[in-house]
Each structure stands twice: as C-alpha cells, then as structure tokens.
Amino acid sequence: MTGKNRKDGKNLWTYREAAGVKPFDRFVLLVFVIAGIISIFVFMDWWFRPEHIGSIGFYIFLGFIFWYGIARLILIWINYLGISKPEHIEPEEGLSVAIFTTSSPGEPLSMFEKTLEACAKVKYPHTTYLLDDTRDPEFRKVAEKHGAIWLELIGIPGAKAGKINRALRLTKEDFILVLDPDHIPFPDFLEHKLGLFRDENMGFVQVCQAYYNQYRSFTAKGAAEQTYTFYGPTQMSLNGYGCSVAIGANCTFRRKALESIGGHGIGLAEDLITSIRIHAKGWNSVYNPVVVSRGLVPEDFGSFCKQQLKWARGVFEVTFVELPRLFSKLTLWQKLSYFSIGTYYFVGVIQFFFTLIPFVYFFTGIQPAHMSFADFLIHGVPVALIGVLIYLYMQRWMCHPETERGLHWRGMILKYASWPVYTLGFLLALVNAEIPYIPTAKKAVIGYFTPFARPLVAQAFLFAATVAGIFFYRKFLMPESELVLTAEKTWGMAAFSFIAFLMAIGGVLAALEASTLTEEEPWANVNLRNIQTSTYHDKNV
C-alpha cells in the first residue's frame, strides 16, 4: 500500500471517522435489543425444563458456562444502547505536548525511521521522545535525525510502562501521547485529541487503532478483524456510559491524571491497569472514533498466540487484583465493563469444555442434558439470528466501514483456535505465575510451525479417529435396535463436534501459512507524503 488515493474508499492512508449517531438509529437498535432479550427468555424457558436434565452435575456445569456466555451477550447489547460520538473540538494553542515511543532490543531500526519521521510531521507543536534500551547507537542517530529527543533508559524494571514512568520524571509536558513504535501517526493526529482536554477533568483521550499490514496473511487479516467492532461500536458505547478504556497505543494522557495514580500502570496489561486506576480516581475519559494512525498486527500464528497469551495473562491480573481493589471507587457501568473486559479471555476455558463435551458422550455415554438437537436449533436459532443482525447493524459505526464490514470469519477462527492460549493464560493467572513482557513481533516469523498449534492438531486427530471409530462400531457391531434409538444423539454430537473440528483445522492452516510467507517490512511501502488528513482545519470547525 503506497498511500495513493483510491476511489473505492479502501485507501488506508486517508483520515476516517465513524458515523454519527441519530435518534432513529437508537430506536432501531432498541427494537433489536428488545427482540433479542425476548428470544433469550423464550430459549431460557425451554432450556430449564426438568425433563432436559441428564447428569445433574454435568447439566449444572454446562448451564453455567452456556448462560455465562448469554449473559455477556446481553451486556454487549445493552452497552450498544449507550453509543455516542464526541463532537470535534479545536485544541487550544500553546499546549505542552509530548509523544513517547519506546524501542526494545530486536525491533527493526527501519521501522523507527518511518515512525519518527511521521512524528516529525505531526502538525501540532510537540516534542517527540524515543525511550530506548537497545544499546544500539543507531537508534540515537535516527531519533536525532528526525528531531526527537533520545532518552537511554536501560535496565528499567516494568518494561514499556517502566520506561514511560522514568521518562515522566525527566520531562515536563502536560499531555503525553503514548505511541507504539509500529504505529504511523497522521499529521493531524493531535488535533483530534487535544481539544477534548478542554474538560479539566479529562484524564485520557483514546482514538482508534487501525492497521495497514492485514493484507499480509490469513492471521493478519483475522487479527485485524477481531478489533474492528471493539474500536468502532464497542468503545463508542463505552464512551456513552463514561467508561471508554485506554489501549496501549494512540492514547493521550493528562500528566496530572498519571501523577494522581503514581504513574503509568505496570503489568502485562499495563494499559488496562492505567485505565482502571484513572477512572477510580474520578477522572473522565473519552473515545474519539477516528483513524489518524495505522500500525501492525501479528502476521504469523505463533506471534499472534504469544501476543494473546501476554494479553490473557495480563487481563486476568486486572480481574483478580486491580478490579477487587478498586471496585468501590468505580461507577456501576465501569464495574460491569471492567468485569466484562477482564473475563473476556475466560472464553478459552469455555471453548475447551464445549469441545470436550461430545467426546465425553462418545467415550462414556454421559449426557449433560436430554435435549433434541433439532429442538435446540429451533429455540436457539432466533437468538443467534438476532445476534447476527445486531452485529451487522452495529457495523455502520465502524471507523472504516469500507474495509471493516463483514462476518469476520477469519477472526472467529483465530478466536476459537486460541482456546489453548487463553486457557493457559487463565491457569497461569490462577497460580500467579509470571511470564515475561515480550513486544509483539513486528515482522512475520517465517518457516516455523508454532507449538501453540499442537493442541489443535491433537484435537483434529482425536475427532477424525473418534468419528471413524463410531462409524465402524455402528456399521458392524451395534445391534440394529440401538441404532435408531441413538442415531439423533450420536450424530447431533458429531455435528456439534464437527464445527469445532473445522475451527481447529482453520487454526492449523493459519499456523502452516508461516512456511509460505515472504520476508517483508510493511512500513517500507508507506509514503508519508500521500497521507490524506481531515478537513477540520480548512473549515475552521
């Protein structure tokens, strides 16, 4: 992608913003949500019938994990009802602003050439700082070449957050933009942030994270798809309830807000820790759904899994440590949203048990519930259908709809294929095991079949062997009288398990793709001169 303007609306290097929210949009959304909740109550009435109970313990456990997922769905729908978008506010002149970006050993110098050059082109007067611990003198040269101040911060505990906190002591700017080194800011980046700080109680302003290397692989596209809804309608809706959250990149903090909590939070989910602490101190936050920078997503499945493991372990830390400690200081919706975000990666455990259930039946004959598969579909399809309709309707508020709309099936495959990673993150959190803070790979790791895919291979082989055994047993060994009685249960479970099998195969194929990727530095193709900014300044809005 060179940044040349394209008539199809898919140019990634043009300013984008989510659509505004109209009263009629809210009315339609409310109708969908009411219909969805009614369908869930109808489904619930059918689910909890006494005749459906199989193994009582198994039934209770299945019900817990299933209805936990439904409860999260309801919470997401209600969250959507708060969707809002802030008005553009011109920033005051003369604000004191810093851009912090960090470098770590092993990160490519050429990437910093592009990022620091882009920082130099940001219009609003500011000072860029490179917080460096690479011990490589070339990084200092690159920083000084592009007018940035080089701060050598070696051996600082706390990884990225530790370097930010040390830099806070060495600087004095009132507003701090934390910019990940793989993100390329547009020239008008700060104009969409600083005006919102006219609210003296504004602690931080977050904008969209968008990406420019999703064309590189199945994993890159799927990883990007997983973020589209969050950085569109989800964050916009959290904004409406006063609890938009800070994300590691593209977030601008008021120095006083950071100082009020003792500096940037330290941990694997340092952004979420910082966010919850700032909210607990009573500061406001706002999410502005604009695309004014683009960065990188992992291009290979192994790098993606390492990133997800770090996030899962870090987010559970917030759930187990930060949320209980600060719970009483948060608003009701902040409590709900942080609990929802903090338990998101529990989806790995849920997916593991749903994957396991058919095999328990195949090998032991134990059923958690006596439910007809056909009846389950009849009562469950309305919930699923309305859920899909709401999901598609909310896509009108994605930040770049031309490239982000769709069913996001790649993202769903990656989400399922990550169940071993999410489960591991949960188990590590339970025993309070530490894992190192490793920056996400900026280039694809080529020709390497990641160990994270091995559980998926085992799952696929187990499914294939089990289905073959079932077919052989039913074909040659099972009495005719039992075939009819067990057909619906057996093949219903097989169909249920087949969906998980396909998802696992998708994950394996994503892992195998690493052997076909070619070496590339995506930022080398970005022409900063072709970035198209917004027209707010021209219109003097």
XYZ file of C-alpha atoms in Angstrom:
541
model
C 0.000 0.000 0.000
C 1.674 3.202 -1.146
C -0.968 5.570 0.154
C -2.257 6.612 -3.275
C -5.844 7.799 -3.225
C -8.388 5.254 -4.429
C -11.979 5.810 -5.496
C -13.266 2.605 -3.886
C -12.861 4.085 -0.396
C -10.356 1.450 0.652
C -7.269 3.651 0.779
C -5.840 3.047 4.225
C -3.903 6.301 4.406
C -6.870 8.675 4.403
C -8.473 10.131 7.525
C -11.550 8.149 8.578
C -14.142 8.563 11.267
C -17.145 6.587 12.443
C -20.628 7.784 11.532
C -22.620 9.961 13.891
C -25.463 8.544 15.984
C -29.022 9.612 15.104
C -32.198 9.154 17.198
C -33.663 6.783 14.594
C -30.516 4.632 14.819
C -31.035 4.309 18.550
C -34.704 3.394 18.063
C -33.888 0.617 15.594
C -31.163 -0.673 17.887
C -33.557 -0.652 20.856
C -36.076 -2.718 18.877
C -33.378 -5.251 18.002
C -32.194 -5.491 21.617
C -35.730 -5.971 22.973
C -36.376 -8.668 20.364
C -33.095 -10.340 21.266
C -33.839 -10.349 25.003
C -37.333 -11.766 24.383
C -35.844 -14.560 22.263
C -33.403 -15.328 25.075
C -36.222 -15.595 27.635
C -38.103 -17.958 25.315
C -34.938 -20.020 24.919
C -34.379 -19.956 28.679
C -37.919 -21.237 29.333
C -37.223 -24.199 27.053
C -33.701 -24.870 28.376
C -34.600 -25.150 32.068
C -37.312 -27.788 31.739
C -36.898 -30.685 34.228
C -37.049 -33.320 31.516
C -33.882 -31.881 29.949
C -31.689 -32.731 32.934
C -29.268 -35.545 32.236
C -26.306 -35.898 34.558
C -27.230 -33.299 37.188
C -23.673 -32.130 37.883
C -22.804 -32.063 34.209
C -26.077 -30.237 33.454
C -25.352 -27.531 36.042
C -21.820 -27.082 34.758
C -22.972 -26.900 31.133
C -25.689 -24.433 32.077
C -23.208 -22.216 33.899
C -20.757 -21.862 31.030
C -23.513 -21.580 28.407
C -25.562 -18.951 30.209
C -22.467 -17.068 31.248
C -21.894 -16.532 27.512
C -25.517 -15.475 27.019
C -25.249 -13.018 29.925
C -22.186 -11.455 28.264
C -24.187 -11.179 25.037
C -26.988 -9.311 26.813
C -24.442 -6.986 28.415
C -22.924 -6.248 24.997
C -26.356 -5.431 23.581
C -27.225 -3.108 26.471
C -23.821 -1.480 26.127
C -24.610 -0.717 22.488
C -27.634 1.334 23.579
C -25.236 3.917 25.016
C -23.388 4.501 21.746
C -22.165 8.062 21.309
C -19.616 10.074 19.395
C -17.907 13.230 20.729
C -18.035 16.452 18.768
C -14.821 17.714 17.262
C -13.289 20.452 19.417
C -10.405 22.567 18.209
C -7.441 22.425 20.592
C -6.168 25.489 22.357
C -2.904 26.935 21.136
C 0.258 26.612 23.147
C -0.441 23.334 24.932
C 2.621 21.471 26.106
C 2.619 18.042 24.418
C 5.000 15.085 24.315
C 4.987 11.963 22.175
C 6.546 8.938 23.882
C 7.540 5.935 21.793
C 9.688 3.082 23.057
C 12.309 0.845 21.472
C 13.393 -2.588 22.644
C 16.190 -4.964 21.629
C 15.435 -6.831 18.423
C 12.992 -4.295 16.988
C 13.890 -3.219 13.433
C 15.623 0.145 13.132
C 13.961 0.822 9.764
C 10.541 0.818 11.446
C 11.676 3.638 13.730
C 12.873 5.595 10.703
C 9.286 5.651 9.447
C 7.610 6.222 12.803
C 9.887 9.053 13.913
C 9.687 10.701 10.503
C 5.888 10.596 10.785
C 6.063 12.032 14.325
C 8.133 14.938 12.976
C 5.343 15.684 10.501
C 2.625 15.880 13.181
C 1.373 19.466 12.866
C 0.558 20.458 16.417
C 3.741 21.679 18.190
C 5.124 18.892 20.357
C 8.287 17.144 21.448
C 8.944 13.542 20.467
C 10.923 11.314 22.805
C 12.426 7.944 21.955
C 12.667 5.856 25.125
C 15.465 3.485 24.162
C 17.008 0.452 25.824
C 18.523 -1.254 22.771
C 22.158 -0.229 23.488
C 22.393 0.393 19.744
C 23.860 3.841 18.881
C 21.982 3.819 15.562
C 18.715 4.409 17.401
C 20.055 7.658 18.808
C 21.112 8.761 15.328
C 17.649 8.034 13.927
C 15.973 9.923 16.758
C 18.160 12.988 16.334
C 17.814 12.840 12.550
C 14.058 13.368 12.917
C 14.205 15.942 15.704
C 13.311 13.569 18.538
C 14.946 13.586 21.947
C 16.735 10.329 22.682
C 16.465 9.040 26.231
C 18.564 5.984 27.021
C 16.643 4.006 29.630
C 18.462 0.735 30.200
C 17.613 -1.733 32.933
C 14.395 -0.011 33.961
C 12.004 -2.526 35.584
C 8.465 -2.627 34.270
C 9.205 -2.928 30.524
C 7.348 -0.339 28.428
C 5.445 1.155 31.373
C 8.618 1.397 33.424
C 10.322 3.413 30.700
C 7.282 5.687 30.417
C 7.358 6.360 34.159
C 11.064 7.153 34.135
C 10.543 9.481 31.160
C 7.758 11.249 33.061
C 10.338 12.229 35.685
C 12.679 13.570 33.019
C 10.088 15.621 31.111
C 7.534 18.296 31.936
C 4.889 18.337 29.171
C 1.264 18.493 30.358
C -0.065 15.948 27.828
C 1.596 12.657 26.919
C 0.772 10.674 23.789
C 1.875 7.045 24.139
C 2.554 5.816 20.617
C 3.595 2.257 19.878
C 6.664 2.243 17.611
C 4.881 0.304 14.869
C 2.170 2.984 14.531
C 2.490 5.718 11.936
C 0.614 8.873 13.039
C -1.117 11.147 10.536
C -0.077 14.835 10.527
C -3.372 15.920 12.154
C -3.232 13.267 14.877
C -3.134 15.626 17.851
C -5.872 17.917 16.509
C -8.356 15.101 17.178
C -7.192 14.671 20.737
C -6.208 17.871 22.445
C -9.457 19.799 22.076
C -11.233 17.196 24.187
C -8.953 18.120 27.092
C -10.816 21.417 27.463
C -12.701 19.388 30.065
C -10.397 19.951 33.041
C -11.349 16.554 34.466
C -10.435 14.670 31.273
C -7.835 12.065 32.208
C -7.192 10.492 28.813
C -8.375 10.523 25.212
C -8.243 7.345 23.150
C -8.625 7.069 19.376
C -8.983 4.086 17.083
C -6.250 1.555 16.471
C -6.164 0.640 12.789
C -3.732 -1.429 10.762
C -2.010 -1.450 7.402
C -0.457 -4.920 7.112
C -3.596 -7.089 7.254
C -3.117 -7.961 3.587
C -0.037 -9.994 4.509
C -1.651 -13.220 5.742
C -4.725 -15.025 6.992
C -3.550 -14.429 10.562
C -3.004 -10.714 9.982
C -6.459 -10.294 8.464
C -8.094 -12.324 11.227
C -6.241 -10.414 13.950
C -7.409 -7.130 12.434
C -10.997 -8.403 12.140
C -11.053 -9.121 15.860
C -10.525 -5.416 16.573
C -12.984 -3.770 14.181
C -16.043 -3.971 16.410
C -14.136 -3.066 19.561
C -12.633 0.100 18.075
C -15.948 1.031 16.492
C -19.283 0.488 18.265
C -17.971 -1.140 21.457
C -15.656 1.698 22.502
C -18.191 4.267 21.268
C -20.791 2.646 23.507
C -18.448 2.551 26.490
C -17.878 6.236 25.806
C -21.627 6.843 26.183
C -21.528 5.322 29.662
C -18.427 7.280 30.684
C -16.061 4.332 30.715
C -14.131 4.171 27.445
C -10.870 2.392 28.193
C -7.258 3.234 27.428
C -5.424 0.981 24.994
C -1.652 0.675 24.759
C -1.253 2.722 21.576
C -2.661 6.066 20.469
C -3.774 7.135 23.948
C -3.054 10.663 25.170
C -2.917 11.192 28.939
C -3.082 14.292 31.055
C 0.096 14.317 33.126
C -1.852 15.202 36.270
C -4.025 12.104 35.788
C -0.973 9.861 35.513
C 0.659 11.520 38.507
C -2.519 11.073 40.556
C -2.176 7.273 40.253
C 1.584 7.153 40.758
C 2.448 6.869 37.074
C 1.602 4.501 34.254
C 0.440 1.083 35.441
C 2.975 -1.753 35.210
C 1.977 -5.225 34.073
C 1.254 -7.346 31.013
C -1.969 -5.359 30.511
C -0.411 -2.038 31.531
C -2.919 -0.021 29.515
C -5.940 -1.572 31.242
C -4.307 -1.184 34.658
C -3.707 2.504 33.946
C -7.236 2.946 32.658
C -8.983 1.437 35.681
C -6.792 3.379 38.116
C -7.502 6.684 36.382
C -11.245 6.006 36.420
C -11.068 5.006 40.079
C -9.522 8.418 40.812
C -12.584 10.087 39.300
C -11.066 11.274 36.024
C -13.135 11.278 32.843
C -12.212 9.575 29.598
C -13.399 9.846 26.025
C -13.129 7.707 22.927
C -12.904 9.522 19.595
C -13.618 7.012 16.763
C -11.211 8.402 14.187
C -8.436 6.765 12.190
C -5.436 9.087 12.476
C -2.714 6.452 12.570
C -2.118 2.894 11.446
C 0.037 0.159 12.888
C 0.800 -3.529 12.663
C -0.913 -6.764 13.636
C 0.920 -10.099 14.016
C 1.410 -11.762 10.652
C 2.046 -15.344 11.747
C 0.008 -17.561 14.065
C 2.852 -18.089 16.542
C 3.395 -14.354 17.062
C -0.364 -13.868 17.367
C -0.560 -16.552 20.081
C 2.329 -15.039 22.036
C 0.560 -11.683 21.955
C -2.732 -13.251 23.063
C -1.048 -15.161 25.908
C 0.507 -11.950 27.197
C -2.825 -10.150 26.993
C -4.804 -13.002 28.542
C -2.432 -13.330 31.496
C -2.383 -9.555 31.961
C -6.138 -9.063 31.710
C -6.795 -11.803 34.269
C -4.379 -9.962 36.549
C -6.628 -6.919 36.307
C -9.645 -9.098 37.150
C -8.055 -10.813 40.126
C -6.050 -7.889 41.565
C -6.978 -4.425 40.304
C -10.752 -4.761 39.979
C -11.387 -6.070 43.537
C -9.089 -3.391 44.971
C -10.734 -0.502 43.128
C -14.269 -1.867 42.781
C -15.918 0.503 45.263
C -14.436 3.572 43.529
C -15.925 2.842 40.093
C -19.319 3.734 38.689
C -21.812 0.911 38.106
C -21.137 0.676 34.398
C -17.397 0.934 34.914
C -17.656 -2.052 37.246
C -19.637 -4.015 34.680
C -17.408 -3.067 31.754
C -14.125 -3.816 33.512
C -15.510 -7.137 34.740
C -16.651 -7.967 31.215
C -13.302 -6.995 29.688
C -11.408 -8.704 32.497
C -13.183 -12.029 31.968
C -13.130 -11.933 28.154
C -10.310 -14.477 27.910
C -12.303 -16.947 30.014
C -13.723 -17.798 26.590
C -10.760 -20.186 26.210
C -11.909 -22.340 29.133
C -15.476 -22.260 27.838
C -14.416 -23.312 24.352
C -12.300 -26.106 25.802
C -15.229 -27.600 27.713
C -17.635 -27.228 24.801
C -15.052 -29.042 22.663
C -14.766 -31.756 25.317
C -18.491 -32.426 25.849
C -19.088 -34.512 22.671
C -16.049 -36.689 23.422
C -17.299 -37.318 26.969
C -20.520 -38.597 25.434
C -18.736 -40.675 22.784
C -16.484 -42.440 25.308
C -18.754 -42.684 28.367
C -22.318 -42.238 27.130
C -22.851 -39.487 29.720
C -25.051 -36.628 28.528
C -25.259 -33.305 30.336
C -28.792 -32.799 29.023
C -31.537 -34.755 27.327
C -32.201 -32.290 24.541
C -33.149 -32.961 20.989
C -30.573 -31.396 18.686
C -33.398 -30.303 16.383
C -35.269 -28.659 19.294
C -32.072 -26.941 20.374
C -31.729 -25.444 16.908
C -35.402 -24.409 16.782
C -35.147 -22.493 20.062
C -31.561 -21.287 19.660
C -31.613 -20.067 16.068
C -33.770 -16.960 16.821
C -31.228 -15.839 19.436
C -28.349 -16.429 17.030
C -30.151 -14.734 14.147
C -30.978 -11.603 16.128
C -27.420 -11.574 17.446
C -26.071 -11.595 13.893
C -28.493 -8.842 12.855
C -27.383 -6.649 15.760
C -23.743 -7.376 14.933
C -24.249 -6.367 11.307
C -26.324 -3.302 12.211
C -23.614 -2.025 14.560
C -21.106 -2.133 11.704
C -22.435 1.208 10.494
C -20.301 2.669 13.303
C -17.046 1.061 12.360
C -14.277 3.558 11.820
C -13.553 2.490 8.235
C -16.665 0.576 7.083
C -15.466 0.018 3.507
C -12.693 -2.274 4.728
C -14.082 -3.427 8.079
C -17.637 -4.636 7.433
C -18.357 -8.341 7.092
C -18.890 -11.568 9.018
C -15.242 -11.585 10.165
C -14.981 -15.351 9.864
C -11.185 -15.280 9.958
C -11.308 -13.509 13.292
C -13.770 -16.111 14.615
C -11.467 -18.956 13.544
C -8.498 -17.326 15.268
C -10.566 -16.734 18.388
C -11.539 -20.388 18.577
C -8.052 -21.598 17.638
C -6.666 -19.589 20.568
C -8.508 -21.635 23.212
C -5.276 -23.362 24.340
C -3.601 -19.972 24.728
C -6.490 -18.393 26.619
C -6.821 -21.435 28.871
C -3.091 -21.313 29.620
C -3.379 -17.615 30.445
C -6.208 -18.373 32.866
C -4.267 -21.179 34.576
C -1.136 -19.017 34.877
C -3.235 -16.302 36.484
C -4.739 -18.761 38.978
C -1.286 -19.740 40.250
C 0.057 -16.201 39.849
C 2.826 -17.374 37.514
C 4.891 -14.683 35.843
C 5.597 -14.531 32.125
C 7.979 -12.035 30.525
C 6.791 -8.903 28.750
C 7.813 -9.544 25.149
C 6.988 -6.926 22.471
C 4.798 -8.273 19.685
C 6.802 -9.329 16.628
C 6.911 -6.558 14.029
C 7.688 -8.929 11.147
C 6.466 -12.425 10.375
C 8.363 -15.348 11.878
C 8.797 -17.448 8.749
C 9.024 -21.212 8.326
C 8.205 -22.112 11.926
C 5.277 -24.314 12.987
C 4.401 -22.896 16.364
C 3.906 -25.226 19.364
C 0.729 -23.275 20.117
C -0.929 -25.145 17.229
C -0.151 -28.625 18.591
C -3.311 -28.877 20.749
C -5.330 -28.073 17.614
C -3.576 -30.866 15.690
C -4.317 -33.274 18.549
C -7.958 -32.157 18.593
C -8.315 -32.705 14.847
C -6.790 -36.190 15.017
C -8.961 -37.096 18.015
C -12.091 -36.024 16.162
C -11.175 -37.918 12.991
C -10.279 -41.086 14.904
C -13.392 -40.881 17.088
C -15.795 -40.394 14.186
C -14.136 -43.244 12.274
C -14.485 -45.491 15.336
C -18.125 -44.509 15.810
C -18.894 -45.223 12.174
C -17.183 -48.627 12.350
C -18.935 -49.577 15.604
C -22.364 -48.510 14.390
C -21.869 -50.101 10.998
C -20.564 -53.504 12.087
C -21.006 -54.033 15.830
C -24.024 -52.168 17.208
C -27.326 -54.055 17.400
C -29.977 -52.825 14.948
C -32.361 -51.986 17.796
C -29.898 -49.472 19.273
C -29.056 -47.749 16.022
C -32.389 -45.970 15.729
C -32.544 -45.039 19.422
C -29.096 -43.451 19.462
C -28.863 -42.007 15.960
C -30.031 -38.453 16.720
C -27.907 -38.117 19.861
C -24.793 -39.557 18.275
C -24.859 -37.652 15.019
C -26.064 -34.494 16.744
C -22.982 -34.622 18.986
C -20.842 -35.419 15.940
C -22.234 -32.382 14.109
C -21.581 -30.213 17.165
C -18.022 -31.526 17.353
C -17.519 -31.099 13.604
C -17.878 -27.322 13.928
C -15.049 -27.280 16.478
C -13.031 -29.574 14.185
C -13.341 -27.122 11.290
C -12.255 -24.253 13.533
C -9.249 -26.250 14.708
C -8.298 -27.067 11.105
C -8.504 -23.340 10.330
C -6.043 -22.654 13.132
C -3.671 -25.363 11.908
C -3.759 -23.953 8.381
C -3.037 -20.486 9.778
C -0.003 -21.937 11.569
C 1.175 -23.723 8.419
C 0.956 -20.456 6.485
C 4.144 -19.309 8.212
C 6.104 -21.565 5.855
C 4.789 -19.699 2.791
C 5.240 -16.105 3.980
C 7.988 -13.988 2.488
C 10.257 -11.519 4.239
C 8.793 -8.021 4.107
C 8.929 -4.754 6.007
C 5.408 -3.365 5.524
C 6.386 0.148 6.612
C 8.836 0.385 3.731
C 5.873 0.684 1.344
C 4.269 3.605 3.197
C 4.696 7.017 1.565
C 4.079 9.666 4.226
C 3.510 12.343 1.602
C 0.353 10.579 0.441
C -1.426 10.567 3.813
C -4.750 12.385 3.475
C -5.765 14.297 6.615
C -9.140 15.643 7.749
C -10.576 18.974 6.617
C -11.431 20.358 10.053
C -8.708 22.982 9.889
C -9.736 24.102 6.418
C -13.315 24.535 7.624
C -12.186 26.115 10.905
C -14.579 23.900 12.811
